Amino acid sequence: MTEVEGNREKGEGGGLELLRGAEAIGLAALMSGVEAYFGYPITPSSEIMEFMASEQGDPRFPRYRAFVQASSEVEAVNMLMGAGAVGHLAMTATSGPGLSLMAEGISYSVGTELPFLIVDVNRGGPGLGNVEPEQSDYAFVTRSLGHGGSRAIVLAPQGVEEAMEHVNRGFRLAFEYRIPVVILTDAIIVHMRETIRIPAIEEVRPRELEWTARGRIGGARHLLTSMYLEPHEMRSHKEALMNKWRRIETEVRDFECIMCDDADTLLIAYGVAARKARGAVADRRKRGMRLGLFRPVTLNPFPWEELESAAEGREVVVVEMSEGQLYEDVSARLGPLVKSIAVPGGEIVDVEEALA
Amino acid sequence: MEAVRISSIRQGMPTPYCPGCEHGILLKLIARALEELGLAERAVMVGSVGCSSLAYEFLDVDYVQAPHGRAPALMTAIKLLEPNLTVFSVQGDGDAGGIGIGELISAANRGVPITVLMYDNMVFGMTGGQMSPTTPMGMTTTTTPRGRGRGAEGPPVDICDVLSSLEGPAYLRRVIIAPKPIKRGENLSYSFKPVMDSYRAILSAFRAQMKGGFSFVEFMGTCNVNWKMTVDDAKVYTHEVVSKVRPPRLCRDRLGVDT
Ligand SMILES: Cc1ncc(C[n+]2csc(CCOP(=O)(O)OP(=O)(O)O)c2C)c(N)n1
Ligand code: SF4
Ligand SMILES: [Mg+2]
């Protein structure tokens, strides 16, 4: 068991703590009431798994009672399905190649409506790529995570503190909507030590678990499946899933607009790129230049309507650490005048330099 | 077995199985065993992909559909989080022994108390009779048109042997589930002893789980449609040919549950 207390150095302001991203994410999961961790090591996500391994038996978190190092990400995601099917909070952390292997299980879980949380620590790709902080899983996680029109909720924290809040929010959303939730992070967020204020984390205690497969005791059996052999049944199942997604779109999407009101130019960025963009905004404002930042906090559903109204009449620049995946989406929506600062490969985007 | 109404079988379901297939027998035996042991109300079946994916149509127990071959992974999580549930899968030889062999080996090696029931018809039945990991040498299938062994397919895998090499499992057994044809002159009748043996194996497998062990039973059954044989010939072939290369066998009984 890791003494979390001992690893923390009290910050100046009181209530501030110096936490490493991986440990903060694990701690947020434990505070949320996570019951199981199933994973397979892959850089740069492994520290989350190692932290969760060390937390087994921590008396402060009695709900946490199952940890398995799976034989692959395929096995891990199927363990998440099992946990979801009996209504327990379970999570994993992985990175690109591992997420690819999980896609089938995620699709089954979207079809079967099983809740769990995946932290994707984006690395460079395609293929084995590298272990540097790219944002190149964006298209994969937002457009269709798995076959057959499968979509999951995707949250994109910009730092350690928000990652903790997203873990908590992720579990709540997973159970509220019975859907897998992905938190898209990168090596910077997970490896960074940051002085943060521990956000308010409410323990997640799923109610309404009547649907779970824990025996038919005294009633009708529970059937959890994504198989609908008759076309009309498949169609009505998909309509139900689409209606649920429309509800998610209105209720879940989230964003932040920084210095947008009087901006001539609007940067659009999420995650770590948004932090760099934020720095550029502050810097330029000091020099009297009117720069703003629109930061989607949820990538799926994406706050498109809010972006459209924020972007109206402004020059728009998409900033990202990929080959331009977010730019493709934004320019499809806002038109061909949108500009792109896209840095793939794992180098941290230098927004100042790119704007100069 | 006396004719009793098995309440964990859903009544009035038309069978989707081909005539002469033992899938239906297996499901009935499972239902009966769960009831005999008083486990049916607190049981969860995890499904496979293949002909056994239709098991939920008949067995009136809680059910979770797994991706092809991954049932043991789901079962592991379910059992760890809900240890009072009886957790079992009904899988095919392709599902458990091919695409899902990794999940099967991992679960068996961890010794998690769950039960894997594998219907081994030595082909991919549902997809039209392709070779499976357990297809015997020489057998023709749609993907081994000249017989297994003429191409790069290698010899069949004995799943019981594979699992026997691990320390984790508590109970490993292979039985023949196909009723045994007995020729009396021109007439053919059947001995149902194999069915009773199968029933006892299921009881033992569930008992192993109740005692905290991992259990696995391989049921040698027929797929007359894809073997391109008559119902009777398929059963004769199982008892006279298959039984030589894949004989009924108790491979492991660490908890002394076999009856
Ligand atoms: C990932 C994946 N690959 C392939 C398939 C297609 N498929 C369905 S059933 C099956 C073979 C099943 O064979 P077996 O497990 O022996 O079951 P049987 O039908 O013989 O009982 C295959 C390949 C699938 N559903 N999913
Ligand atoms: S295809 Fe074979 S295994 Fe499937 S139902 Fe028909 S006979 Fe049985
Ligand atoms: Mg088969």
XYZ file of C-alpha atoms and ligand atoms in Angstrom:
650
model
C 0.000 0.000 0.000
C 1.369 3.403 -0.930
C 1.077 5.993 1.763
C -0.523 8.615 -0.378
C -0.221 11.112 2.437
C 3.519 10.579 2.611
C 3.968 11.266 -1.071
C 2.309 14.585 -0.870
C 4.036 17.773 -0.057
C 1.789 20.406 1.342
C 1.685 23.447 -0.889
C 1.959 27.003 0.408
C -1.703 27.853 0.222
C -2.926 25.153 2.599
C -5.119 22.448 1.062
C -2.791 22.476 -1.909
C -1.011 19.249 -2.683
C 1.785 18.223 -4.978
C 0.558 15.158 -6.825
C 1.771 13.202 -9.803
C -0.910 12.738 -12.454
C -0.944 8.943 -12.302
C -1.346 8.930 -8.546
C -3.978 11.681 -8.654
C -6.037 9.736 -11.188
C -5.858 6.603 -9.025
C -6.687 8.539 -5.909
C -9.699 10.139 -7.578
C -10.908 6.679 -8.603
C -10.533 5.375 -5.055
C -12.303 8.414 -3.618
C -15.071 7.849 -6.177
C -15.517 4.314 -4.845
C -13.832 2.278 -7.567
C -14.201 -1.443 -6.852
C -11.955 -3.044 -9.451
C -8.940 -2.291 -11.587
C -8.148 -4.533 -14.571
C -5.233 -3.627 -16.788
C -2.241 -4.467 -18.888
C 0.930 -2.381 -18.616
C 1.833 -0.007 -21.424
C 3.939 3.129 -21.341
C 3.020 5.857 -20.559
C 0.003 4.578 -18.616
C 1.629 1.945 -16.373
C 2.135 4.200 -13.354
C -1.633 4.357 -12.918
C -1.802 0.557 -12.812
C 1.156 0.350 -10.429
C -0.453 2.861 -8.118
C -3.696 0.866 -8.141
C -1.738 -2.320 -7.430
C -0.115 -0.677 -4.424
C -3.453 0.526 -3.093
C -4.900 -2.987 -2.645
C -6.015 -3.402 0.923
C -5.900 0.310 1.792
C -8.380 0.499 4.692
C -9.474 3.973 3.614
C -11.041 2.514 0.482
C -12.874 -0.658 1.533
C -14.916 -0.831 -1.677
C -11.759 -1.413 -3.716
C -11.375 -5.204 -3.722
C -10.319 -6.541 -7.114
C -7.105 -5.943 -9.032
C -5.995 -8.171 -11.913
C -3.058 -7.828 -14.267
C -4.718 -9.203 -17.376
C -2.908 -11.139 -20.098
C -3.758 -8.457 -22.660
C -5.903 -5.390 -23.141
C -8.436 -7.701 -24.777
C -8.787 -9.599 -21.540
C -8.768 -6.386 -19.513
C -11.655 -4.773 -21.384
C -13.680 -7.971 -21.115
C -13.107 -7.924 -17.366
C -14.450 -4.366 -17.356
C -17.518 -5.699 -19.172
C -17.995 -8.340 -16.483
C -17.721 -5.758 -13.716
C -20.157 -3.466 -15.511
C -22.622 -6.315 -15.991
C -22.865 -6.795 -12.225
C -23.013 -3.051 -11.548
C -19.604 -2.397 -10.016
C -17.251 0.537 -10.610
C -14.269 -0.661 -12.620
C -11.524 1.047 -14.559
C -8.392 0.575 -16.600
C -5.654 2.765 -18.006
C -4.041 2.107 -21.352
C -2.409 3.739 -24.347
C -2.847 3.653 -28.156
C -2.105 0.015 -29.079
C -3.959 -1.171 -25.989
C -6.958 0.976 -26.813
C -7.037 -0.495 -30.321
C -7.266 -3.960 -28.774
C -10.104 -2.825 -26.529
C -12.242 -1.533 -29.368
C -14.259 -4.736 -29.804
C -15.113 -4.877 -26.113
C -16.029 -1.196 -26.069
C -18.380 -1.737 -28.994
C -20.030 -4.705 -27.237
C -20.357 -2.552 -24.119
C -21.954 0.317 -25.992
C -24.404 -2.192 -27.512
C -25.046 -3.942 -24.198
C -24.979 -0.641 -22.267
C -22.300 -1.544 -19.741
C -20.621 1.163 -17.635
C -16.876 1.477 -16.971
C -14.011 3.941 -17.200
C -10.946 3.878 -19.469
C -8.077 6.318 -19.087
C -6.280 6.552 -22.434
C -2.811 8.011 -22.129
C -2.253 9.077 -25.723
C 1.152 8.213 -27.190
C 2.591 8.830 -30.637
C 1.250 6.735 -33.498
C 0.237 5.024 -35.717
C 1.590 1.609 -34.805
C 4.092 1.340 -32.028
C 4.914 5.014 -32.596
C 6.592 6.462 -29.556
C 5.708 7.185 -25.948
C 5.627 10.951 -26.308
C 2.503 13.041 -25.704
C 0.598 13.181 -29.005
C -3.098 13.964 -29.347
C -3.560 11.558 -32.209
C -6.178 9.256 -30.647
C -8.706 12.081 -31.032
C -10.311 10.790 -34.226
C -10.377 7.193 -32.997
C -12.026 7.952 -29.670
C -14.465 10.583 -30.875
C -15.697 9.395 -34.251
C -16.411 5.736 -33.653
C -14.775 3.771 -30.896
C -15.336 0.223 -32.132
C -17.402 -1.209 -34.962
C -21.082 -0.839 -35.774
C -21.601 2.805 -34.863
C -20.297 2.552 -31.343
C -19.648 5.756 -29.427
C -18.409 6.440 -25.956
C -18.297 9.606 -23.878
C -14.855 11.252 -24.071
C -13.529 13.745 -21.527
C -10.291 15.677 -22.028
C -8.684 17.151 -18.911
C -6.029 19.849 -19.262
C -4.096 18.943 -16.128
C -3.850 16.867 -12.992
C -6.593 18.579 -11.012
C -9.107 18.369 -13.800
C -8.129 14.751 -14.471
C -9.226 13.961 -10.907
C -12.519 15.701 -11.433
C -12.996 13.850 -14.719
C -12.426 10.458 -13.101
C -15.215 11.266 -10.683
C -17.447 12.691 -13.396
C -16.589 9.749 -15.646
C -17.864 7.169 -13.180
C -21.031 9.175 -12.594
C -21.708 9.495 -16.329
C -20.880 5.839 -16.998
C -23.567 4.678 -14.586
C -26.065 7.427 -15.308
C -26.086 6.617 -19.011
C -24.854 3.004 -18.894
C -22.002 3.667 -21.289
C -18.197 3.360 -21.353
C -16.395 6.635 -20.644
C -12.914 7.450 -21.946
C -10.671 10.060 -20.389
C -8.192 11.213 -23.016
C -4.898 12.220 -21.433
C -1.241 12.101 -22.393
C 2.165 11.478 -20.870
C 2.435 15.059 -19.659
C -0.715 14.936 -17.568
C 0.045 11.468 -16.197
C 3.704 12.064 -15.376
C 3.480 15.694 -14.326
C 3.781 16.615 -10.671
C 1.461 19.478 -10.119
C 0.454 21.468 -7.089
C -3.290 21.214 -7.083
C -6.296 21.665 -4.893
C -7.942 18.245 -4.499
C -11.320 18.729 -6.140
C -14.572 17.857 -4.401
C -15.095 14.184 -5.118
C -18.374 12.588 -4.251
C -18.437 8.848 -3.851
C -20.363 7.232 -6.685
C -22.956 4.770 -5.428
C -24.944 3.557 -8.408
C -28.592 3.172 -7.657
C -31.117 1.550 -9.951
C -29.121 -1.590 -10.538
C -32.192 -3.678 -11.253
C -30.858 -4.308 -14.779
C -27.639 -6.010 -13.645
C -27.008 -9.754 -14.007
C -26.779 -10.847 -10.379
C -29.226 -13.714 -10.462
C -32.936 -13.880 -11.186
C -33.794 -14.424 -7.516
C -37.559 -14.362 -7.197
C -38.097 -12.516 -10.467
C -37.424 -12.504 -14.181
C -33.928 -13.221 -15.448
C -31.704 -10.431 -16.728
C -30.551 -10.580 -20.321
C -27.554 -8.408 -21.151
C -26.752 -8.634 -24.827
C -25.842 -6.645 -27.904
C -27.246 -9.329 -30.211
C -30.496 -8.518 -32.016
C -30.882 -10.987 -34.857
C -34.102 -9.565 -36.294
C -33.575 -6.348 -38.288
C -36.574 -4.618 -36.702
C -35.272 -5.445 -33.220
C -31.790 -4.231 -34.112
C -33.310 -1.078 -35.495
C -35.325 -0.276 -32.398
C -32.334 -1.055 -30.188
C -30.236 1.363 -32.228
C -32.965 3.982 -32.068
C -32.932 3.674 -28.292
C -29.152 4.053 -28.278
C -29.384 7.089 -30.561
C -32.032 8.688 -28.371
C -29.782 8.132 -25.395
C -26.917 9.738 -27.279
C -29.060 12.787 -28.064
C -29.748 13.106 -24.360
C -26.016 12.834 -23.673
C -25.368 15.545 -26.253
C -27.619 18.031 -24.519
C -26.802 17.091 -20.945
C -23.102 16.244 -20.947
C -21.247 18.546 -23.312
C -18.915 20.936 -21.602
C -16.443 23.645 -22.591
C -14.539 26.630 -21.359
C -14.164 29.964 -23.153
C -11.286 32.109 -22.006
C -11.215 35.787 -22.950
C -13.599 35.087 -25.775
C -15.885 38.129 -25.531
C -13.700 40.724 -27.220
C -11.289 38.398 -29.011
C -10.347 39.005 -32.660
C -8.728 35.610 -32.872
C -9.944 32.459 -31.190
C -7.687 29.517 -30.488
C -9.337 26.120 -30.224
C -7.488 23.486 -28.218
C -8.046 20.748 -25.639
C -5.912 18.940 -23.084
C -2.263 19.846 -22.851
C -2.375 21.893 -26.065
C -5.030 24.056 -24.393
C -2.641 24.818 -21.551
C -0.036 25.973 -24.015
C -2.686 27.986 -25.833
C -3.813 29.512 -22.560
C -0.267 30.700 -21.933
C -0.194 32.315 -25.351
C -3.499 34.068 -24.665
C -2.228 35.517 -21.369
C 0.999 36.601 -22.968
C -0.609 38.343 -25.930
C -3.222 40.010 -23.806
C -0.379 41.653 -21.879
C 0.754 43.094 -25.153
C -2.750 44.332 -25.905
C -3.586 41.725 -28.501
C -7.051 40.288 -28.329
C -6.630 36.553 -28.323
C -9.141 34.112 -26.812
C -9.319 30.352 -26.259
C -12.198 27.951 -26.726
C -11.473 24.715 -24.894
C -13.774 21.710 -25.344
C -13.825 19.803 -22.047
C -15.893 16.992 -23.505
C -14.692 15.791 -26.909
C -17.648 13.457 -27.356
C -20.198 14.930 -27.252
C -18.413 17.976 -28.668
C -19.762 21.436 -27.782
C -20.324 22.364 -31.428
C -23.118 24.883 -30.937
C -21.117 26.743 -28.318
C -18.079 26.713 -30.560
C -20.080 28.030 -33.485
C -21.376 30.984 -31.542
C -17.977 31.682 -29.955
C -16.267 31.579 -33.347
C -18.705 33.877 -35.081
C -16.923 36.761 -36.808
C -13.514 35.754 -35.484
C -10.388 34.332 -36.938
C -10.101 30.746 -35.756
C -6.902 28.766 -35.183
C -6.995 25.121 -34.113
C -4.003 24.147 -31.968
C -3.238 20.471 -31.458
C -0.468 17.930 -31.068
C -1.506 15.700 -33.943
C -1.429 15.920 -37.716
C -4.607 17.992 -37.720
C -7.416 15.707 -36.623
C -9.334 18.315 -34.632
C -8.726 20.811 -37.433
C -10.461 18.432 -39.864
C -13.561 18.390 -37.690
C -13.558 22.113 -36.956
C -12.998 23.189 -40.554
C -15.737 20.820 -41.709
C -18.006 22.653 -39.327
C -16.809 26.269 -39.519
C -15.540 26.457 -43.084
C -12.285 26.663 -45.014
C -10.907 29.829 -43.384
C -10.039 28.006 -40.185
C -6.279 27.866 -39.623
C -4.283 25.018 -38.165
C -1.316 24.722 -35.860
C -0.719 20.996 -35.846
C 2.393 19.421 -34.381
C 2.516 15.632 -34.636
C 5.280 13.358 -33.383
C 5.283 14.058 -29.674
C 6.824 17.501 -29.518
C 5.004 19.946 -27.328
C 3.370 22.565 -29.465
C 4.927 26.016 -29.122
C 1.901 28.200 -29.707
C 3.764 31.493 -29.323
C 6.243 30.583 -31.979
C 3.599 29.229 -34.329
C 1.503 32.390 -34.039
C 4.452 34.706 -34.540
C -33.639 -39.533 -15.713
C -37.336 -39.250 -14.844
C -39.418 -36.778 -16.780
C -39.498 -33.668 -14.672
C -40.318 -30.166 -15.722
C -37.091 -28.252 -15.458
C -38.158 -24.781 -14.485
C -34.907 -23.170 -15.609
C -35.701 -24.136 -19.185
C -37.872 -21.578 -20.918
C -40.956 -23.378 -22.176
C -42.336 -23.275 -25.677
C -39.152 -22.142 -27.422
C -38.751 -23.609 -30.893
C -35.275 -25.121 -31.176
C -32.877 -23.302 -33.477
C -30.530 -26.289 -33.356
C -30.279 -28.776 -36.189
C -32.003 -32.136 -35.673
C -29.649 -34.586 -33.986
C -27.432 -31.906 -32.407
C -26.580 -32.404 -28.726
C -26.528 -28.699 -27.890
C -30.108 -28.971 -26.632
C -29.243 -31.959 -24.424
C -26.345 -30.036 -22.902
C -28.540 -27.062 -22.018
C -31.159 -29.281 -20.425
C -28.493 -31.018 -18.342
C -27.097 -27.667 -17.196
C -30.544 -26.454 -16.165
C -31.230 -29.636 -14.287
C -27.849 -29.578 -12.526
C -28.321 -25.960 -11.439
C -31.677 -26.883 -9.957
C -30.459 -30.029 -8.280
C -27.736 -28.005 -6.574
C -30.076 -25.115 -5.794
C -27.999 -22.649 -7.811
C -30.323 -21.531 -10.606
C -31.580 -18.315 -9.017
C -28.092 -17.067 -8.277
C -26.461 -18.171 -11.516
C -25.044 -16.090 -14.334
C -24.308 -17.599 -17.721
C -21.771 -15.795 -19.861
C -22.323 -16.393 -23.548
C -20.067 -17.167 -26.432
C -20.282 -16.686 -30.160
C -21.186 -19.797 -32.130
C -24.097 -22.202 -31.868
C -23.921 -22.010 -28.076
C -24.635 -18.277 -28.281
C -28.272 -19.335 -28.572
C -28.218 -20.930 -25.110
C -29.928 -17.900 -23.574
C -33.039 -18.721 -25.557
C -33.503 -21.850 -23.451
C -31.800 -21.434 -20.134
C -33.821 -19.216 -17.850
C -30.894 -17.771 -15.930
C -29.178 -14.383 -15.952
C -27.118 -13.922 -19.066
C -24.308 -11.711 -20.357
C -23.229 -11.932 -23.999
C -19.425 -11.891 -24.335
C -17.393 -11.199 -27.460
C -16.136 -14.304 -29.325
C -13.980 -16.331 -26.925
C -13.790 -13.831 -24.076
C -16.308 -15.327 -21.649
C -13.663 -16.419 -19.090
C -12.485 -12.806 -18.761
C -15.980 -11.525 -17.997
C -16.560 -14.436 -15.641
C -13.348 -13.675 -13.761
C -14.487 -10.135 -13.004
C -18.024 -11.197 -12.146
C -16.826 -13.876 -9.728
C -14.254 -11.625 -8.038
C -16.874 -8.945 -7.443
C -19.863 -11.203 -6.734
C -18.401 -14.366 -5.191
C -21.825 -15.730 -4.232
C -22.949 -16.087 -7.817
C -22.490 -19.341 -9.729
C -20.741 -18.209 -12.878
C -20.470 -20.405 -15.961
C -20.058 -20.236 -19.718
C -21.230 -22.438 -22.567
C -18.666 -22.108 -25.343
C -17.700 -23.893 -28.532
C -14.335 -25.406 -29.418
C -13.565 -22.502 -31.734
C -14.665 -19.952 -29.157
C -12.905 -21.414 -26.105
C -10.071 -23.308 -27.793
C -9.182 -20.975 -30.661
C -9.795 -17.249 -30.519
C -10.386 -17.411 -26.759
C -7.639 -19.837 -25.732
C -5.695 -17.001 -24.120
C -8.587 -15.966 -21.901
C -9.297 -19.631 -21.063
C -5.700 -20.371 -20.101
C -5.394 -17.169 -18.074
C -8.593 -17.794 -16.133
C -7.745 -21.464 -15.571
C -4.262 -20.595 -14.404
C -5.546 -18.018 -11.926
C -7.816 -20.725 -10.569
C -10.767 -18.360 -10.266
C -13.810 -20.429 -9.210
C -15.795 -20.391 -12.438
C -17.042 -23.147 -14.753
C -16.360 -23.399 -18.483
C -18.555 -25.888 -20.364
C -17.222 -26.426 -23.885
C -19.286 -28.137 -26.584
C -16.674 -29.651 -28.876
C -18.049 -30.474 -32.315
C -14.595 -30.157 -33.878
C -15.709 -27.490 -36.377
C -16.999 -23.938 -36.503
C -20.652 -24.941 -36.633
C -22.424 -21.621 -36.806
C -20.294 -20.148 -39.576
C -20.721 -23.128 -41.848
C -18.283 -25.861 -40.944
C -14.788 -24.426 -41.137
C -11.805 -26.050 -39.416
C -11.550 -25.497 -35.675
C -8.556 -25.996 -33.379
C -9.881 -29.451 -32.465
C -10.663 -30.731 -35.980
C -9.033 -34.174 -36.226
C -6.270 -34.927 -38.739
C -7.640 -35.802 -42.135
C -11.119 -34.375 -41.562
C -12.391 -32.327 -44.449
C -14.013 -29.006 -43.653
C -14.816 -26.021 -45.841
C -11.376 -24.581 -45.095
C -9.523 -27.923 -45.237
C -11.072 -29.284 -48.415
C -8.310 -31.884 -48.784
C -8.434 -32.850 -45.130
C -6.645 -31.370 -42.136
C -2.904 -31.924 -42.283
C -2.338 -31.288 -45.971
C -1.711 -27.601 -45.483
C -0.274 -25.368 -42.768
C -2.923 -26.192 -40.163
C -0.928 -28.501 -37.896
C -2.425 -31.190 -35.683
C -5.462 -30.634 -33.447
C -5.162 -29.112 -30.012
C -6.249 -31.186 -27.034
C -7.696 -28.460 -24.819
C -7.887 -30.746 -21.770
C -4.174 -31.480 -22.160
C -3.362 -27.811 -22.510
C -5.239 -26.981 -19.316
C -3.727 -30.009 -17.552
C -0.311 -28.417 -17.906
C -1.419 -25.644 -15.532
C -1.538 -25.817 -11.761
C -4.557 -23.529 -11.453
C -7.539 -25.683 -12.464
C -9.289 -27.848 -9.880
C -11.483 -29.971 -12.136
C -10.886 -30.952 -15.769
C -12.911 -33.556 -17.576
C -13.737 -34.761 -21.054
C -16.921 -36.688 -21.777
C -18.836 -37.777 -24.850
C -22.301 -36.266 -24.819
C -23.598 -37.924 -28.002
C -25.893 -40.858 -27.185
C -24.222 -44.129 -28.185
C -25.758 -45.993 -31.132
C -26.274 -49.694 -30.561
C -26.921 -51.889 -33.573
C -29.387 -54.708 -33.034
C -29.594 -56.440 -36.389
C -31.074 -53.918 -38.774
C -32.267 -51.628 -35.977
C -30.353 -48.877 -34.285
C -31.135 -47.884 -30.735
C -29.286 -45.574 -28.409
C -27.613 -45.862 -25.060
C -27.999 -42.690 -23.028
C -25.167 -43.521 -20.657
C -22.994 -40.794 -22.245
C -25.729 -38.271 -21.415
C -25.765 -39.421 -17.782
C -21.980 -39.233 -17.659
C -22.204 -35.704 -19.001
C -24.747 -34.825 -16.346
C -22.460 -36.068 -13.592
C -19.581 -34.083 -15.054
C -21.667 -30.904 -14.930
C -22.643 -31.566 -11.318
C -18.988 -32.148 -10.438
C -17.903 -29.007 -12.248
C -20.394 -26.865 -10.336
C -19.380 -28.554 -7.084
C -15.768 -27.668 -7.816
C -16.799 -24.048 -8.232
C -18.746 -24.176 -4.955
C -15.581 -25.440 -3.282
C -13.555 -22.588 -4.711
C -11.949 -24.182 -7.785
C -11.816 -23.557 -11.509
C -13.618 -26.225 -13.526
C -13.752 -27.140 -17.194
C -15.634 -29.857 -19.044
C -15.223 -30.710 -22.720
C -18.320 -32.355 -24.221
C -17.591 -34.282 -27.412
C -20.721 -33.714 -29.491
C -21.749 -33.943 -33.106
C -22.414 -31.484 -35.890
C -23.938 -33.810 -38.436
C -24.889 -30.946 -40.741
C -21.356 -29.661 -41.151
C -19.742 -33.082 -40.968
C -22.042 -33.924 -43.874
C -23.224 -37.120 -42.203
C -26.569 -38.480 -41.166
C -27.556 -38.032 -37.530
C -26.847 -41.702 -36.838
C -23.547 -41.782 -38.717
C -22.325 -38.733 -36.813
C -22.993 -40.461 -33.506
C -21.370 -43.677 -34.695
C -18.338 -41.666 -35.853
C -18.101 -39.947 -32.472
C -18.155 -43.203 -30.541
C -16.041 -45.266 -32.888
C -13.489 -42.792 -34.256
C -13.428 -39.621 -32.173
C -13.445 -41.598 -28.922
C -10.086 -43.114 -29.936
C -8.286 -39.798 -30.417
C -10.193 -37.804 -27.800
C -11.238 -40.406 -25.200
C -13.399 -39.508 -22.202
C -11.009 -38.672 -19.422
C -10.838 -37.227 -15.937
C -7.767 -35.026 -16.227
C -7.873 -33.335 -12.831
C -9.961 -33.621 -9.693
C -8.097 -31.789 -6.986
C -11.124 -31.242 -4.779
C -12.515 -34.766 -4.973
C -15.786 -33.716 -6.556
C -16.036 -36.236 -9.403
C -18.972 -38.637 -9.180
C -14.206 -11.521 -33.539
C -15.042 -12.477 -34.295
N -14.503 -13.183 -35.306
C -15.267 -14.064 -35.991
C -16.593 -14.238 -35.698
C -17.408 -15.186 -36.510
N -17.741 -16.433 -35.829
C -18.924 -16.622 -35.246
S -19.105 -18.119 -34.550
C -17.547 -18.584 -35.066
C -17.005 -19.944 -34.802
C -17.646 -20.636 -33.676
O -17.182 -21.933 -33.596
P -17.354 -22.754 -32.266
O -16.893 -21.964 -31.120
O -16.723 -24.078 -32.446
O -18.937 -22.862 -32.082
P -20.005 -23.808 -32.797
O -20.788 -22.929 -33.697
O -19.254 -24.879 -33.517
O -20.835 -24.361 -31.683
C -16.931 -17.550 -35.750
C -15.593 -17.652 -36.358
C -17.122 -13.450 -34.638
N -18.415 -13.516 -34.280
N -16.340 -12.598 -33.957
S -24.527 -26.283 -36.903
Fe -23.812 -28.122 -35.846
S -23.462 -27.474 -33.735
Fe -24.726 -25.912 -34.698
S -26.830 -26.508 -34.236
Fe -26.333 -27.426 -36.205
S -25.568 -29.450 -35.703
Fe -25.538 -28.273 -33.816
Mg -17.550 -25.885 -32.729
